[in-house]
Short mmCIF file of C-alpha atoms in Angstrom, two decimals:
data_model
loop_
_atom_site.label_atom_id
_atom_site.label_comp_id
_atom_site.label_asym_id
_atom_site.label_seq_id
_atom_site.Cartn_x
_atom_site.Cartn_y
_atom_site.Cartn_z
CA MET A 1 -0.24 0.14 0.09
CA PHE A 2 0.98 3.57 -0.70
CA THR A 3 0.46 6.24 1.93
CA LYS A 4 -0.01 10.15 0.80
CA LYS A 5 2.11 12.34 2.66
CA THR A 6 0.00 15.62 4.01
CA PRO A 7 0.85 18.77 2.93
CA ALA A 8 2.72 19.83 6.01
CA ALA A 9 4.83 17.26 5.30
CA ARG A 10 5.85 17.62 1.79
CA ILE A 11 6.39 20.78 3.12
CA SER A 12 9.08 19.93 5.53
CA ASP A 13 10.65 17.52 3.62
CA LEU A 14 11.88 20.52 1.80
CA ASN A 15 14.94 21.78 1.98
CA ILE A 16 14.23 25.50 1.84
CA SER A 17 16.82 28.10 3.44
CA ASP A 18 16.48 29.44 6.77
CA ASP A 19 17.42 33.09 4.87
CA PHE A 20 14.50 33.39 2.98
CA LEU A 21 11.83 31.97 6.18
CA SER A 22 13.43 34.67 8.19
CA GLU A 23 12.89 37.16 5.16
CA ALA A 24 9.09 36.81 5.01
CA ASP A 25 8.83 37.01 8.85
CA LEU A 26 10.14 40.20 8.77
CA ILE A 27 8.20 41.13 5.99
CA ASN A 28 4.80 39.90 8.47
CA SER A 29 6.69 41.86 10.89
CA GLU A 30 6.75 45.10 9.53
CA THR A 31 3.21 44.94 7.21
CA SER A 32 1.05 43.50 10.26
CA PRO A 33 -0.33 46.70 12.14
CA THR A 34 0.07 45.63 15.63
CA SER A 35 3.92 44.51 15.19
CA LYS A 36 5.37 46.20 17.94
CA ASP A 37 3.00 46.15 20.75
CA THR A 38 2.54 42.33 20.48
CA LYS A 39 5.25 39.58 19.85
CA PRO A 40 4.84 37.02 17.57
CA GLU A 41 2.62 33.68 18.64
CA PRO A 42 5.33 30.32 18.04
CA SER A 43 4.19 27.89 15.82
CA LEU A 44 3.38 24.62 17.27
CA PRO A 45 5.69 21.88 14.66
CA ILE A 46 3.28 19.70 13.34
CA SER A 47 4.41 15.91 12.98
CA GLU A 48 3.41 13.31 10.65
CA SER A 49 2.22 11.38 13.43
CA ASP A 50 -0.55 14.05 14.88
CA THR A 51 -2.23 13.89 11.52
CA ILE A 52 -2.86 10.14 10.06
CA PRO A 53 -3.38 10.49 6.41
CA PRO A 54 -6.05 8.04 5.02
CA GLN A 55 -4.93 5.57 3.34
CA VAL A 56 -5.97 5.09 -0.45
CA ARG A 57 -6.23 2.18 -2.41
CA MET A 58 -4.97 2.71 -5.86
CA ARG A 59 -4.38 1.11 -9.11
CA LYS A 60 -1.06 -0.12 -10.58
CA ASP A 61 -1.12 2.04 -13.05
CA GLU A 62 -1.76 5.22 -10.90
CA VAL A 63 0.87 4.71 -9.37
CA HIS A 64 3.77 7.48 -9.63
CA HIS A 65 7.19 7.18 -10.36
CA PRO A 66 10.20 8.96 -8.69
CA GLN A 67 10.99 11.11 -11.34
CA VAL A 68 7.41 12.25 -11.29
CA ILE A 69 7.53 13.20 -7.66
CA ASP A 70 10.75 15.36 -8.48
CA GLN A 71 9.31 17.27 -10.89
CA ASP A 72 5.86 17.78 -8.62
CA VAL A 73 8.24 18.97 -6.12
CA GLU A 74 9.70 21.22 -8.48
CA ASN A 75 6.90 22.93 -9.65
CA PHE A 76 5.95 23.35 -6.22
CA THR A 77 8.89 25.10 -4.95
CA THR A 78 8.76 27.73 -8.51
CA ARG A 79 5.30 28.25 -7.53
CA LEU A 80 5.81 28.87 -4.26
CA ASP A 81 8.67 31.02 -5.32
CA THR A 82 5.89 33.39 -7.03
CA LEU A 83 3.81 33.36 -4.58
CA ILE A 84 6.13 34.64 -1.94
CA THR A 85 7.53 37.23 -4.17
CA GLN A 86 4.22 38.68 -5.24
CA PHE A 87 2.51 38.48 -1.43
CA ARG A 88 6.21 40.69 -0.72
CA ASN A 89 6.07 42.90 -3.13
CA GLU A 90 1.81 43.62 -2.10
CA SER A 91 2.79 43.98 1.51
CA LEU A 92 5.87 46.39 0.52
CA LYS A 93 3.21 48.37 -1.33
CA GLU A 94 0.81 48.81 1.25
CA PHE A 95 3.48 49.43 3.78
CA LEU A 96 4.27 53.03 2.11
CA THR A 97 0.39 53.75 1.26
CA ALA A 98 0.21 53.30 5.43
CA LYS A 99 3.01 55.03 6.17
CA ARG A 100 2.05 58.31 3.42
CA THR A 101 -1.14 58.85 4.58
CA ILE A 102 0.25 58.58 8.83
CA LEU A 103 2.36 61.28 7.64
CA HIS A 104 -0.77 63.49 6.37
CA GLU A 105 -2.11 63.04 9.10
CA GLN A 106 0.37 64.25 11.36
CA ILE A 107 0.65 67.00 9.18
CA SER A 108 -2.80 67.74 9.65
CA THR A 109 -3.03 67.91 13.10
CA ILE A 110 0.94 69.87 13.86
CA GLU A 111 -1.23 72.63 11.97
CA SER A 112 -4.76 72.50 14.28
CA GLU A 113 -1.95 72.42 17.07
CA LYS A 114 -0.33 75.71 15.91
CA LYS A 115 -3.75 77.51 15.26
CA ARG A 116 -5.13 76.76 18.28
CA CYS A 117 -1.90 77.94 20.32
CA ASN A 118 -2.15 81.70 18.26
CA ALA A 119 -6.13 81.59 18.72
CA LEU A 120 -4.95 80.96 22.96
CA LEU A 121 -2.06 83.44 23.05
CA SER A 122 -4.64 86.56 21.94
CA SER A 123 -6.78 85.37 24.47
CA LYS A 124 -4.48 85.61 27.08
CA GLN A 125 -2.84 89.06 26.16
CA ASP A 126 -6.81 90.02 25.90
CA GLU A 127 -7.57 89.04 29.97
CA ILE A 128 -3.88 90.74 30.84
CA GLU A 129 -5.25 93.95 29.12
CA HIS A 130 -8.48 93.80 30.69
CA LEU A 131 -6.89 92.68 34.56
CA LYS A 132 -4.68 95.98 34.37
CA GLU A 133 -7.89 97.91 33.15
CA ASN A 134 -9.34 96.79 36.43
CA LEU A 135 -5.80 97.44 38.57
CA GLU A 136 -6.27 101.20 37.81
CA LYS A 137 -9.73 101.05 38.82
CA THR A 138 -9.35 99.68 42.05
CA SER A 139 -6.46 101.48 43.11
CA LYS A 140 -8.93 104.59 42.61
CA THR A 141 -11.59 102.78 44.74
CA ASN A 142 -9.02 101.98 48.00
CA LEU A 143 -8.49 106.08 48.12
CA LYS A 144 -11.89 106.47 48.40
CA ASN A 145 -12.86 103.90 51.03
CA GLU A 146 -9.18 105.11 53.11
CA SER A 147 -10.94 108.55 53.55
CA GLN A 148 -13.97 107.74 53.91
CA LYS A 149 -12.89 105.27 56.99
CA GLU A 150 -11.21 108.06 58.76
CA ALA A 151 -14.68 109.82 58.79
CA LEU A 152 -16.25 106.79 59.88
CA ALA A 153 -13.93 107.10 62.56
CA LEU A 154 -14.38 110.47 64.10
CA THR A 155 -18.33 109.83 64.24
CA VAL A 156 -18.14 106.64 66.04
CA GLY A 157 -15.92 107.69 68.69
CA MET A 158 -19.03 110.42 69.31
CA LEU A 159 -21.36 107.54 69.44
CA LYS A 160 -19.32 105.67 72.11
CA LEU A 161 -19.42 109.20 74.28
CA GLN A 162 -22.62 109.31 74.14
CA LYS A 163 -23.54 105.36 75.03
CA SER A 164 -21.36 105.49 77.97
CA ALA A 165 -23.33 108.53 79.03
CA THR A 166 -26.95 106.25 78.75
CA TYR A 167 -25.48 103.47 80.38
CA ILE A 168 -24.30 105.11 83.56
CA LEU A 169 -27.93 106.75 83.71
CA ASN A 170 -29.51 103.52 83.14
CA LYS A 171 -27.56 102.01 85.80
CA ALA A 172 -28.16 104.48 88.83
CA TYR A 173 -32.21 103.71 87.48
CA ILE A 174 -31.99 100.15 87.56
CA SER A 175 -30.24 100.16 91.74
CA TRP A 176 -33.13 102.97 92.90
CA TYR A 177 -36.05 99.98 91.01
CA LYS A 178 -34.35 96.89 92.65
CA TYR A 179 -34.27 98.79 96.08
CA HIS A 180 -37.77 99.79 95.79
CA SER A 181 -39.44 96.20 94.82
CA LYS A 182 -36.92 94.32 97.51
CA GLN A 183 -39.08 96.37 100.20
CA GLN A 184 -42.46 95.92 98.39
CA HIS A 185 -41.33 92.33 98.87
CA LYS A 186 -41.02 92.24 102.19
CA LYS A 187 -44.37 93.45 103.30
CA GLN A 188 -46.06 90.79 100.87
CA THR A 189 -43.77 88.11 102.79
CA LYS A 190 -45.34 89.25 106.33
CA ASN A 191 -48.38 89.43 105.32
CA LEU A 192 -48.35 85.91 103.74
CA MET A 193 -46.37 84.46 106.87
CA LYS A 194 -49.13 85.57 108.76
CA LYS A 195 -52.25 83.93 107.18
CA LEU A 196 -49.85 80.72 106.72
CA HIS A 197 -49.32 80.33 110.36
CA ARG A 198 -52.94 80.93 111.12
CA LYS A 199 -53.94 78.32 108.61
CA ALA A 200 -51.47 75.89 110.27
CA ILE A 201 -52.58 75.88 113.69
CA ILE A 202 -56.06 75.40 112.46
CA ASN A 203 -54.89 71.88 110.48
CA TYR A 204 -52.56 70.69 113.52
CA THR A 205 -56.48 71.35 116.16
CA PHE A 206 -58.50 69.72 112.85
CA ILE A 207 -56.76 67.36 110.72
CA PRO A 208 -56.94 64.78 113.37
CA TRP A 209 -60.27 64.47 113.86
CA LYS A 210 -60.52 64.01 110.04
CA GLN A 211 -58.52 61.44 109.17
CA VAL A 212 -60.72 59.25 112.00
CA TRP A 213 -64.03 59.71 110.23
CA ARG A 214 -62.27 59.23 106.80
CA VAL A 215 -61.23 56.30 108.05
CA PHE A 216 -64.48 54.99 109.77
CA HIS A 217 -66.63 55.60 106.82
CA GLN A 218 -64.14 54.00 104.01
CA ASN A 219 -64.53 50.61 107.21
CA LYS A 220 -68.54 50.77 107.00
CA GLY A 221 -68.85 51.52 102.81
CA GLN A 222 -66.24 48.91 102.14
CA LYS A 223 -68.35 46.37 104.76
CA LEU A 224 -71.97 47.23 102.44
CA PHE A 225 -70.45 46.20 99.31
CA TYR A 226 -68.45 43.17 100.14
CA GLU A 227 -72.48 42.25 101.51
CA LYS A 228 -73.84 43.00 98.57
CA LEU A 229 -71.13 41.18 96.62
CA GLU A 230 -71.83 37.97 98.42
CA ALA A 231 -75.28 38.32 98.33
CA GLU A 232 -74.85 38.46 94.76
CA LYS A 233 -72.60 35.55 94.18
CA SER A 234 -74.65 33.56 96.14
CA GLN A 235 -77.74 34.36 94.13
CA LEU A 236 -76.00 33.88 90.84
CA SER A 237 -74.56 30.56 92.52
CA MET A 238 -78.07 28.79 92.97
CA HIS A 239 -79.04 30.00 89.36
CA TYR A 240 -75.84 28.07 87.59
CA ASN A 241 -76.52 25.00 89.76
CA LYS A 242 -79.85 24.93 89.03
CA GLU A 243 -79.48 25.42 85.21
CA ILE A 244 -76.88 22.55 85.20
CA GLU A 245 -79.11 19.88 86.94
CA ILE A 246 -81.47 20.95 84.05
CA LEU A 247 -78.73 20.72 81.49
CA LYS A 248 -77.41 17.42 82.47
CA THR A 249 -80.83 15.38 83.23
CA ARG A 250 -81.63 16.91 79.85
CA LEU A 251 -78.41 15.43 78.72
CA TYR A 252 -79.06 11.78 79.73
CA ASP A 253 -82.67 12.16 78.33
CA ALA A 254 -81.63 12.52 74.64
CA GLU A 255 -78.40 9.89 75.51
CA ARG A 256 -80.87 7.16 76.36
CA ARG A 257 -83.45 8.48 73.96
CA VAL A 258 -80.30 8.78 70.84
CA ALA A 259 -79.76 4.62 72.27
CA VAL A 260 -83.04 3.70 71.83
CA GLU A 261 -83.14 4.96 68.65
CA GLU A 262 -80.32 3.30 67.51
CA GLU A 263 -81.40 0.56 68.34
CA GLU A 264 -84.37 0.45 66.49
CA LYS A 265 -81.65 1.34 63.26
CA THR A 266 -79.84 -1.85 63.95
CA SER A 267 -83.44 -3.89 63.68
CA MET A 268 -85.00 -2.19 60.63
CA GLN A 269 -81.61 -2.26 58.84
CA GLU A 270 -81.87 -6.52 60.03
CA ASN A 271 -85.13 -7.15 58.48
CA LEU A 272 -84.03 -5.00 55.81
CA LYS A 273 -81.47 -7.23 55.14
CA LYS A 274 -83.78 -10.39 55.24
CA ALA A 275 -86.25 -8.76 53.00
CA PHE A 276 -84.07 -8.34 50.28
CA MET A 277 -82.35 -11.66 50.85
CA ARG A 278 -85.87 -13.24 50.47
CA GLY A 279 -86.47 -11.65 47.17
CA VAL A 280 -83.46 -12.42 45.74
CA CYS A 281 -83.89 -16.02 46.38
CA ALA A 282 -87.00 -15.92 44.71
CA MET A 283 -85.61 -14.68 41.93
CA ASN A 284 -83.11 -16.98 41.78
CA PHE A 285 -85.53 -19.74 41.62
CA GLU A 286 -87.44 -18.29 39.65
CA ALA A 287 -84.17 -18.51 37.44
CA MET A 288 -83.41 -21.94 37.99
CA ASN A 289 -87.26 -23.11 36.78
CA ILE A 290 -86.73 -21.36 33.17
CA LEU A 291 -83.49 -22.58 32.60
CA ASN A 292 -83.63 -26.46 33.89
CA PRO A 293 -87.51 -27.27 33.91
CA GLY A 294 -86.92 -30.22 36.05
CA SER A 295 -88.19 -32.69 38.11
CA LEU A 296 -91.87 -32.45 39.34
CA THR A 297 -90.88 -32.50 43.01
CA GLU A 298 -88.87 -29.72 42.80
CA THR A 299 -91.44 -27.88 41.29
CA TYR A 300 -93.90 -28.51 43.33
CA SER A 301 -92.11 -27.88 46.38
CA TYR A 302 -90.56 -23.76 44.33
CA ASN A 303 -94.40 -23.24 43.61
CA GLU A 304 -95.43 -23.53 47.12
CA ASN A 305 -92.62 -21.28 48.31
CA SER A 306 -93.37 -18.79 45.41
CA ARG A 307 -96.65 -18.40 46.91
CA ASN A 308 -95.97 -18.35 50.65
CA GLU A 309 -93.32 -15.56 50.15
CA PRO A 310 -95.00 -12.86 48.05
CA LEU A 311 -97.69 -12.92 50.38
CA ARG A 312 -94.90 -12.59 53.19
CA MET A 313 -93.10 -9.79 50.93
CA GLU A 314 -96.15 -7.76 50.13
CA PRO A 315 -96.95 -6.64 54.00
CA ILE A 316 -93.56 -6.03 54.57
CA LYS A 317 -93.44 -3.97 52.07
CA SER A 318 -96.04 -1.94 52.81
CA GLU A 319 -95.10 -1.46 56.25
CA GLN A 320 -91.54 -0.83 55.45
CA ALA A 321 -91.68 1.78 53.91
CA SER A 322 -93.73 4.24 56.27
CA GLU A 323 -91.45 3.11 59.12
CA ILE A 324 -88.33 4.11 56.53
CA VAL A 325 -90.11 7.41 56.05
CA GLN A 326 -90.83 8.08 59.85
CA ARG A 327 -87.24 7.23 60.87
CA THR A 328 -85.47 9.22 58.26
CA GLU A 329 -86.84 11.68 59.77
CA ARG A 330 -86.39 11.01 63.01
CA TYR A 331 -83.03 10.02 62.83
CA GLU A 332 -82.38 13.82 61.39
CA LYS A 333 -83.99 15.12 64.32
CA PHE A 334 -82.13 13.08 66.35
CA ASP A 335 -78.82 13.41 64.73
CA ASN A 336 -79.04 17.43 65.22
CA GLU A 337 -79.99 16.51 68.57
CA LYS A 338 -77.11 14.54 69.40
CA SER A 339 -74.70 17.18 67.67
CA GLN A 340 -76.19 20.31 69.35
CA ILE A 341 -76.38 18.20 73.05
CA GLU A 342 -72.07 17.01 72.00
CA GLU A 343 -71.34 20.64 71.48
CA ILE A 344 -72.71 21.84 74.41
CA SER A 345 -70.89 19.14 76.99
CA ASN A 346 -67.66 19.88 74.83
CA MET A 347 -67.65 23.05 75.14
CA ILE A 348 -63.96 23.11 76.87
CA PRO A 349 -63.87 27.44 78.66
CA SER A 350 -60.61 29.25 77.78
CA GLU A 351 -58.31 31.24 79.82
CA SER A 352 -58.23 33.91 77.13
CA LYS A 353 -59.52 37.47 78.35
CA GLU A 354 -61.92 37.63 75.35
CA LEU A 355 -63.35 34.08 76.26
CA ARG A 356 -63.92 33.74 79.86
CA TRP A 357 -66.69 33.06 82.04
CA LYS A 358 -67.86 35.94 84.98
CA ALA A 359 -68.13 34.69 88.05
CA ALA A 360 -70.17 37.81 89.48
CA PRO A 361 -71.65 40.66 88.24
CA VAL A 362 -70.42 44.70 89.30
CA PHE A 363 -71.46 46.06 91.53
CA GLY A 364 -73.23 49.37 91.06
CA LYS A 365 -74.42 48.35 87.43
CA SER A 366 -77.90 47.66 86.74
CA VAL A 367 -79.75 44.37 85.69
CA THR A 368 -80.93 43.95 82.64
CA ALA A 369 -83.05 41.98 80.28
CA PRO A 370 -81.28 39.62 77.61
CA GLU A 371 -81.75 41.76 73.98
CA LYS A 372 -81.83 39.21 71.71
CA PRO A 373 -84.84 36.56 72.24
CA GLU A 374 -84.40 32.87 73.27
CA THR A 375 -83.87 30.56 70.43
CA MET A 376 -85.33 26.69 71.30
CA THR A 377 -84.04 23.44 69.54
CA PHE A 378 -85.98 20.48 68.40
CA SER A 379 -84.90 18.91 71.54
CA GLY A 380 -85.90 22.05 73.85
CA ILE A 381 -82.49 22.57 74.99
CA PRO A 382 -81.55 26.48 75.05
CA SER A 383 -78.97 27.59 72.40
CA ILE A 384 -76.09 29.83 73.95
CA PRO A 385 -75.71 32.73 72.68
CA VAL A 386 -72.64 34.83 73.13
CA THR A 387 -71.64 38.18 72.69
CA ASN A 388 -68.24 39.31 71.51
CA SER A 389 -67.37 43.23 71.10
CA GLN A 390 -64.41 44.21 71.98
CA GLY A 391 -62.86 45.70 75.64
CA GLU A 392 -65.71 43.65 77.10
CA GLY A 393 -66.05 39.80 78.60
CA LYS A 394 -68.64 37.26 77.36
CA VAL A 395 -71.93 37.29 78.55
CA ILE A 396 -73.83 33.71 78.86
CA ILE A 397 -77.86 33.62 78.77
CA VAL A 398 -77.73 30.30 80.09
CA ASN A 399 -81.97 29.98 80.62
CA ASN A 400 -84.42 32.55 80.27
CA VAL A 401 -85.74 32.42 84.01
CA LYS A 402 -86.98 35.87 85.42
CA GLY A 403 -85.29 37.16 88.43
CA ALA A 404 -82.25 35.61 87.60
CA GLU A 405 -80.70 37.18 84.59
CA ALA A 406 -77.93 39.31 84.77
CA LYS A 407 -76.25 40.95 81.76
CA ILE A 408 -72.32 41.71 82.11
CA THR A 409 -70.72 44.17 80.33
CA GLY A 410 -67.20 45.89 80.47
CA LYS A 411 -64.24 45.66 82.86
CA VAL A 412 -64.74 47.64 85.58
CA PRO A 413 -62.68 47.06 89.06
CA LEU A 414 -64.13 46.03 92.09
CA LYS A 415 -64.00 48.59 94.22
CA PRO A 416 -66.19 50.12 97.35
CA ALA A 417 -69.00 52.34 96.66
CA ILE A 418 -67.44 54.97 98.88
CA GLY A 419 -69.22 58.65 98.72
CA LYS A 420 -67.61 61.56 97.78
CA LYS A 421 -67.40 63.57 100.55
CA GLY A 422 -65.35 60.09 102.99
CA MET A 423 -62.85 60.11 99.49
CA LYS A 424 -61.71 63.61 100.10
#
């Protein structure tokens, strides 16, 4: 097999001189725009092992002789020489044109800078002349100001003398005024001392009797307050105990009724299951008779059963239809009652400020009747409306019993009702 060489391998096999390659590198470095700043990157050597040439099968007729190969190499070298010379000439032309353009640009920039500098010179000369004129004007104004300052100094001296004279007069008047005010203050203090001495003697004799009377009045008011408070506590405890007993009895009755109804429900479900099974059995016997018309004994027993079973089923169906309707209504009622009873029994008293039970009403507040009418459920258990107002406690109305209702509103501290005279 004959393997083709890659172009890199062929060029490496050529005996090109080092001088030729160095000249080509110099031309490339001169023509490149970034030849001064950047360094040429070293080219990596290409070996024959890096690029594996594809193996091509060739016929016997297509195999080249060594003479033909040498001729191809010579042609390639000549062609390379022509290309290098052309590239060198073109690069030199481009370099010369670029150099000419750069020179023209430099000349134009130098001329523009000259013009700019001349303009700056003229502007600065104008400024110098203007500053000289300003100097002359300021020197004249300074002379005027000095003459004015001398005149002002004379006037200031005269004013200072006048001020010192007025200050002495003012000081004499203030000293006379202070002496006169001190004499008046002494007179007023003497009168006040007399009044306070008289008041102190009166207080020394009257205050002990007043303190004893105040303590007696406070104790009396506290006793009356605690007596009324204990009486109201006892009334409320009796009322709530009665209501709790009534609710417990009602709850017990409701639970008993629910248990009875559940037993009836289970018995009715069993009866329905039995009736359904009988109907299914009858249908199975009819199907078997239609499919297998067998012996007379089977048909006779089947006919007797089929005659007796419809007689049993018809009254069951008519009675059960009415019972089902009635019992479903009862079950709904009892379920509602049971849910209400469970809600009442499972109520957990919370310890928050908004959800707490008031133990006793505040003394001094009027006992009012409930604003909303009581709503009754099916079981006769009264609902518990709860008012939730901001900054107030809960109001719980247990039962509509006259003479025992107490509505508690607001947060009032339990203080004894003492008269205005006793609090002084």
